[in-house]
Tab-separated table of C-alpha atoms in Angstrom:
chain	number	residue	atom	x	y	z
A	1	MET	CA	-41.182	158.582	-230.617
A	2	SER	CA	-39.596	161.708	-229.961
A	3	SER	CA	-35.541	161.084	-228.823
A	4	PHE	CA	-35.664	164.466	-227.229
A	5	VAL	CA	-34.867	164.723	-223.534
A	6	LYS	CA	-35.682	167.864	-221.383
A	7	PRO	CA	-32.756	169.582	-219.684
A	8	PRO	CA	-32.625	170.092	-216.128
A	9	SER	CA	-33.942	173.205	-214.857
A	10	THR	CA	-33.403	174.804	-211.409
A	11	ILE	CA	-35.389	174.952	-208.257
A	12	GLN	CA	-35.897	178.961	-209.216
A	13	GLN	CA	-36.842	177.766	-212.869
A	14	GLN	CA	-39.362	175.203	-211.207
A	15	ILE	CA	-40.635	177.920	-209.111
A	16	GLU	CA	-41.395	180.232	-212.594
A	17	LEU	CA	-42.849	177.420	-214.646
A	18	LEU	CA	-45.417	176.600	-211.510
A	19	LYS	CA	-46.371	180.383	-211.392
A	20	ARG	CA	-46.658	180.546	-215.381
A	21	ARG	CA	-49.131	177.545	-215.166
A	22	ASN	CA	-51.590	179.415	-212.840
A	23	LEU	CA	-50.726	177.887	-210.104
A	24	ILE	CA	-50.533	180.327	-206.441
A	25	ILE	CA	-47.580	180.194	-204.563
A	26	GLU	CA	-48.452	181.634	-201.470
A	27	ASP	CA	-44.645	181.531	-199.520
A	28	GLU	CA	-42.070	181.179	-202.314
A	29	GLU	CA	-39.507	180.567	-200.155
A	30	PHE	CA	-41.448	177.243	-198.514
A	31	ALA	CA	-42.009	176.327	-202.414
A	32	LYS	CA	-38.495	175.719	-202.396
A	33	HIS	CA	-37.280	174.217	-199.442
A	34	VAL	CA	-39.873	171.459	-200.296
A	35	LEU	CA	-38.658	171.128	-204.004
A	36	THR	CA	-35.002	170.976	-202.424
A	37	HIS	CA	-36.087	168.072	-200.509
A	38	VAL	CA	-39.243	166.353	-202.445
A	39	SER	CA	-38.801	166.597	-206.510
A	40	TYR	CA	-40.728	168.233	-209.313
A	41	TYR	CA	-41.551	165.224	-210.576
A	42	ARG	CA	-42.836	163.348	-207.851
A	43	LEU	CA	-44.412	166.356	-206.773
A	44	SER	CA	-46.457	166.928	-209.579
A	45	GLY	CA	-47.899	163.907	-209.349
A	46	TYR	CA	-49.904	164.898	-206.484
A	47	SER	CA	-51.315	167.793	-208.713
A	48	LEU	CA	-53.237	165.618	-211.604
A	49	THR	CA	-56.451	166.223	-210.360
A	50	LEU	CA	-55.474	170.025	-209.797
A	51	ARG	CA	-54.461	170.684	-213.498
A	52	ARG	CA	-55.788	170.409	-217.253
A	53	ASN	CA	-53.442	170.573	-219.562
A	54	ASP	CA	-50.820	171.659	-217.519
A	55	ILE	CA	-52.604	174.674	-216.174
A	56	PHE	CA	-54.024	174.637	-212.600
A	57	TYR	CA	-57.734	175.355	-211.828
A	58	PRO	CA	-58.467	178.617	-210.370
A	59	GLY	CA	-57.369	179.236	-206.545
A	60	VAL	CA	-55.083	176.082	-206.235
A	61	THR	CA	-51.661	176.796	-204.240
A	62	PHE	CA	-48.689	175.121	-203.311
A	63	ASN	CA	-49.756	173.972	-200.373
A	64	THR	CA	-52.989	171.962	-201.407
A	65	ILE	CA	-50.014	169.968	-203.492
A	66	TYR	CA	-48.217	169.947	-200.466
A	67	GLU	CA	-50.633	168.703	-198.227
A	68	ILE	CA	-51.650	166.243	-200.566
A	69	TYR	CA	-48.371	164.805	-200.662
A	70	GLU	CA	-48.220	164.871	-197.137
A	71	PHE	CA	-51.887	162.515	-196.298
A	72	ASP	CA	-49.997	160.362	-199.006
A	73	LYS	CA	-46.664	159.719	-196.873
A	74	LYS	CA	-49.308	159.294	-193.576
A	75	LEU	CA	-51.588	157.011	-195.394
A	76	ARG	CA	-48.743	154.750	-196.650
A	77	TYR	CA	-47.623	154.347	-192.341
A	78	LEU	CA	-50.391	153.424	-191.860
A	79	LEU	CA	-51.320	150.949	-194.396
A	80	LEU	CA	-47.746	149.311	-194.051
A	81	ASP	CA	-48.260	148.629	-190.459
A	82	LEU	CA	-51.677	146.593	-191.444
A	83	VAL	CA	-49.811	144.630	-194.485
A	84	GLU	CA	-46.772	143.452	-192.241
A	85	ILE	CA	-49.496	141.766	-190.022
A	86	VAL	CA	-50.964	140.045	-192.832
A	87	GLU	CA	-47.373	139.148	-194.496
A	88	ILE	CA	-45.821	137.689	-191.299
A	89	SER	CA	-48.819	135.878	-190.622
A	90	PHE	CA	-48.947	134.135	-193.796
A	91	ARG	CA	-45.171	133.145	-193.169
A	92	THR	CA	-46.387	131.504	-190.280
A	93	HIS	CA	-49.667	130.237	-191.770
A	94	ILE	CA	-47.425	128.197	-195.106
A	95	GLY	CA	-44.312	127.156	-192.564
A	96	TYR	CA	-46.624	125.628	-189.873
A	97	HIS	CA	-49.178	123.797	-192.616
A	98	LEU	CA	-46.214	122.625	-194.779
A	99	ALA	CA	-43.850	121.185	-192.019
A	100	HIS	CA	-46.847	119.161	-190.201
A	101	LYS	CA	-47.913	117.894	-193.349
A	102	TYR	CA	-45.189	117.148	-195.240
A	103	GLY	CA	-41.916	117.599	-193.420
A	104	PRO	CA	-39.363	119.920	-192.545
A	105	LEU	CA	-37.576	120.080	-196.202
A	106	CYS	CA	-41.033	119.549	-197.990
A	107	TYR	CA	-40.254	122.816	-200.026
A	108	THR	CA	-37.170	121.231	-201.769
A	109	ASP	CA	-39.826	118.608	-203.027
A	110	SER	CA	-41.522	119.971	-206.003
A	111	LYS	CA	-44.205	117.016	-206.033
A	112	TYR	CA	-45.888	118.967	-203.013
A	113	PHE	CA	-46.644	121.941	-205.345
A	114	GLU	CA	-48.949	122.552	-208.687
A	115	LYS	CA	-46.025	123.218	-211.252
A	116	GLU	CA	-42.797	122.292	-211.414
A	117	VAL	CA	-42.169	125.382	-213.530
A	118	TYR	CA	-43.115	127.523	-210.668
A	119	HIS	CA	-41.155	125.202	-208.243
A	120	LYS	CA	-37.812	125.723	-209.572
A	121	GLU	CA	-38.094	129.651	-209.936
A	122	PHE	CA	-39.357	129.569	-206.184
A	123	LEU	CA	-35.539	127.567	-204.940
A	124	SER	CA	-34.080	129.845	-207.457
A	125	ASP	CA	-35.536	133.141	-205.773
A	126	LEU	CA	-34.987	131.552	-202.028
A	127	GLN	CA	-31.092	130.953	-202.988
A	128	LYS	CA	-30.988	134.543	-204.067
A	129	GLU	CA	-32.395	135.488	-200.796
A	130	ILE	CA	-30.136	133.197	-198.965
A	131	GLU	CA	-27.583	134.709	-200.361
A	132	ARG	CA	-28.330	138.364	-200.157
A	133	ASN	CA	-28.930	137.505	-196.503
A	134	LYS	CA	-26.043	135.186	-195.677
A	135	GLN	CA	-24.864	137.623	-192.871
A	136	GLU	CA	-27.807	137.735	-191.160
A	137	LEU	CA	-27.468	135.495	-187.667
A	138	PHE	CA	-29.939	132.823	-188.155
A	139	VAL	CA	-28.914	132.206	-191.669
A	140	LYS	CA	-25.481	132.469	-191.056
A	141	HIS	CA	-26.684	129.788	-188.344
A	142	HIS	CA	-28.057	127.375	-190.780
A	143	ILE	CA	-25.241	127.850	-193.367
A	144	GLU	CA	-22.450	126.715	-190.629
A	145	LYS	CA	-24.334	124.403	-188.764
A	146	TYR	CA	-26.408	122.359	-190.943
A	147	GLY	CA	-24.774	122.635	-194.119
A	148	GLY	CA	-27.686	125.359	-195.772
A	149	LYS	CA	-29.911	123.207	-194.794
A	150	PHE	CA	-33.399	125.960	-193.881
A	151	PRO	CA	-36.411	124.151	-192.704
A	152	ILE	CA	-39.343	125.548	-194.115
A	153	TRP	CA	-40.227	127.271	-191.000
A	154	VAL	CA	-36.749	129.217	-191.725
A	155	ALA	CA	-37.343	129.397	-195.024
A	156	VAL	CA	-40.497	131.338	-195.357
A	157	GLU	CA	-38.602	134.010	-193.145
A	158	ILE	CA	-36.231	134.704	-195.768
A	159	LEU	CA	-38.552	134.682	-198.488
A	160	SER	CA	-39.716	138.636	-200.083
A	161	PHE	CA	-43.735	139.117	-199.819
A	162	GLY	CA	-43.726	138.870	-203.722
A	163	THR	CA	-41.875	135.157	-203.465
A	164	LEU	CA	-44.011	134.128	-200.542
A	165	SER	CA	-47.153	134.658	-202.326
A	166	ARG	CA	-45.868	132.984	-205.244
A	167	LEU	CA	-44.731	129.833	-202.876
A	168	PHE	CA	-48.434	130.142	-201.901
A	169	ASN	CA	-50.253	130.101	-205.135
A	170	ASN	CA	-48.265	127.418	-206.129
A	171	MET	CA	-49.747	125.134	-203.252
A	172	LYS	CA	-51.548	122.230	-203.601
A	173	LYS	CA	-55.434	123.385	-204.005
A	174	GLU	CA	-56.528	121.535	-200.984
A	175	ASP	CA	-53.384	122.830	-198.544
A	176	LYS	CA	-54.091	126.416	-200.214
A	177	ASN	CA	-57.967	126.061	-199.192
A	178	THR	CA	-56.806	124.382	-195.326
A	179	ILE	CA	-54.935	127.342	-194.706
A	180	SER	CA	-57.069	130.325	-196.230
A	181	LYS	CA	-60.550	128.490	-194.816
A	182	THR	CA	-59.200	127.542	-191.189
A	183	TYR	CA	-58.156	131.218	-190.414
A	184	TYR	CA	-60.174	133.411	-193.147
A	185	ASN	CA	-62.986	131.230	-193.934
A	186	PHE	CA	-62.851	132.117	-197.520
A	187	PRO	CA	-61.764	129.414	-200.666
A	188	ALA	CA	-57.952	129.952	-201.509
A	189	VAL	CA	-59.299	131.552	-204.996
A	190	TYR	CA	-59.891	134.873	-203.005
A	191	ILE	CA	-56.704	134.873	-200.650
A	192	THR	CA	-54.424	134.275	-204.076
A	193	THR	CA	-55.313	137.502	-205.554
A	194	TRP	CA	-55.484	139.486	-202.105
A	195	LEU	CA	-51.762	138.040	-201.400
A	196	ARG	CA	-51.031	139.559	-204.960
A	197	SER	CA	-52.631	142.813	-204.704
A	198	LEU	CA	-51.153	143.371	-201.309
A	199	VAL	CA	-47.593	142.439	-202.628
A	200	VAL	CA	-47.902	145.589	-204.885
A	201	LEU	CA	-49.583	148.100	-202.221
A	202	ARG	CA	-46.773	146.834	-200.025
A	203	ASN	CA	-43.905	147.343	-202.596
A	204	ILE	CA	-45.542	150.941	-203.613
A	205	CYS	CA	-45.236	151.926	-199.829
A	206	ALA	CA	-42.245	150.645	-199.228
A	207	HIS	CA	-40.660	152.637	-201.747
A	208	TYR	CA	-42.569	155.592	-200.935
A	209	GLY	CA	-44.731	155.382	-204.093
A	210	ARG	CA	-48.259	157.336	-204.918
A	211	LEU	CA	-51.331	155.947	-203.541
A	212	TYR	CA	-53.401	158.781	-204.042
A	213	ASN	CA	-55.793	158.853	-207.255
A	214	ARG	CA	-54.010	155.646	-208.286
A	215	ARG	CA	-55.170	152.751	-210.235
A	216	PHE	CA	-53.696	149.497	-209.368
A	217	THR	CA	-53.683	146.611	-212.377
A	218	ILE	CA	-52.833	143.842	-210.106
A	219	THR	CA	-56.664	143.696	-208.368
A	220	PRO	CA	-58.503	141.560	-205.730
A	221	LYS	CA	-61.453	139.050	-206.015
A	222	LEU	CA	-63.975	140.285	-204.575
A	223	GLY	CA	-67.437	138.108	-203.156
A	224	LYS	CA	-70.536	138.391	-204.361
A	225	LYS	CA	-71.964	140.182	-201.578
A	226	ASP	CA	-69.072	142.592	-201.730
A	227	LYS	CA	-69.434	143.547	-205.418
A	228	LYS	CA	-72.825	144.720	-204.764
A	229	LEU	CA	-71.088	146.989	-202.451
A	230	GLY	CA	-70.371	148.846	-206.098
A	231	ILE	CA	-66.241	148.803	-204.637
A	232	GLN	CA	-63.940	149.085	-207.561
A	233	ASN	CA	-61.643	146.600	-207.023
A	234	ASP	CA	-58.927	148.417	-208.859
A	235	LYS	CA	-58.958	151.575	-206.411
A	236	LEU	CA	-57.187	151.500	-203.082
A	237	PHE	CA	-60.676	151.029	-200.993
A	238	ALA	CA	-60.803	147.350	-202.252
A	239	LEU	CA	-57.298	146.989	-200.690
A	240	VAL	CA	-58.275	148.239	-197.330
A	241	PHE	CA	-61.451	146.434	-197.774
A	242	ILE	CA	-60.002	142.674	-197.988
A	243	LEU	CA	-57.579	143.785	-195.118
A	244	LYS	CA	-60.461	144.145	-192.943
A	245	TYR	CA	-60.761	140.212	-193.404
A	246	LEU	CA	-57.174	139.454	-192.936
A	247	ILE	CA	-56.550	141.388	-189.652
A	248	LYS	CA	-57.963	139.070	-186.782
A	249	ASP	CA	-56.805	141.724	-184.190
A	250	ASP	CA	-59.950	143.425	-183.457
A	251	ASN	CA	-58.292	146.158	-181.969
A	252	LYS	CA	-55.373	146.608	-184.293
A	253	TRP	CA	-58.132	146.578	-186.794
A	254	THR	CA	-59.916	149.421	-184.905
A	255	SER	CA	-57.095	151.588	-184.330
A	256	PHE	CA	-56.339	151.510	-187.917
A	257	LEU	CA	-60.007	152.758	-188.608
A	258	ILE	CA	-59.915	155.226	-185.933
A	259	ASN	CA	-56.429	156.827	-187.493
A	260	LEU	CA	-57.160	156.630	-190.932
A	261	GLU	CA	-60.616	159.112	-190.106
A	262	ALA	CA	-58.714	161.105	-188.005
A	263	LEU	CA	-56.608	161.401	-191.192
A	264	PHE	CA	-59.145	162.546	-193.699
A	265	GLU	CA	-60.332	164.874	-190.971
A	266	THR	CA	-56.990	166.279	-190.988
A	267	PHE	CA	-56.259	166.461	-194.982
A	268	ASP	CA	-59.441	168.590	-195.669
A	269	LYS	CA	-58.113	168.676	-199.369
A	270	VAL	CA	-58.243	165.206	-200.016
A	271	TYR	CA	-60.936	163.491	-201.699
A	272	PRO	CA	-61.489	160.232	-200.469
A	273	SER	CA	-63.678	159.178	-203.390
A	274	LEU	CA	-60.178	159.422	-205.804
A	275	MET	CA	-58.913	156.486	-203.956
A	276	GLY	CA	-62.162	154.744	-204.316
A	277	PHE	CA	-63.545	155.453	-201.012
A	278	PRO	CA	-67.445	155.688	-200.799
A	279	ALA	CA	-69.073	158.499	-198.209
A	280	ASN	CA	-70.048	155.498	-196.416
A	281	TRP	CA	-66.767	154.112	-196.328
A	282	LEU	CA	-66.878	153.267	-192.682
A	283	SER	CA	-69.815	151.864	-192.435
């Protein structure tokens, strides 16, 4: 393992390096503008399929790379909107179910959960979120008026999506199944993996990560009939596919599909197959 660290390069040096690597730069001023606002390192991730051994294939232009980058950005916006719906729904499902079955402060007692060690971790994570958000009006209100006692339907609104997913995973099997089958007609063994996968997707989108040509290490469990469709569960299409089961607003889902199809049509340099989309993805 080398301890060598590359020295920084100027924007002009980056331009010259790309030229030496056979990239066509049609408008050098535009390329400089882009590289001033989008780092060379970030942008290079979108060129992985356009080069080999750091040499670009014949005919590849800087504009092609930037177009893929812009596509990815717009795709993140579309997906964040859907993931938000799922996240808020599960905050509601979990808070409502636990409150009515076990009481407002049930989450403080490990007997209502599968593993005590995970329950302790959850309480620790919750406390950290309370401290981080203590200036939020509803958090401040419960600290001052109720001595820091948060009923479960309030507590779930403080949690990160990741902590919410882990809370669901540690619920009693019968409770997870009640929520999963009541609202989504799937056993919890599927829903648990779906939430975990969507947490990863949400974090990638929220932190401006790359979705294009990405393999996911945390993957959703697919049903037998879905596996027969040949879906790659480590590609983005698998996550879009499970979202169709989790989005219960038909208008919202239809709008998403229309916008996604339009996005693919607008950015014709993008290959949907690199994200696991089959040719007949819409049907």
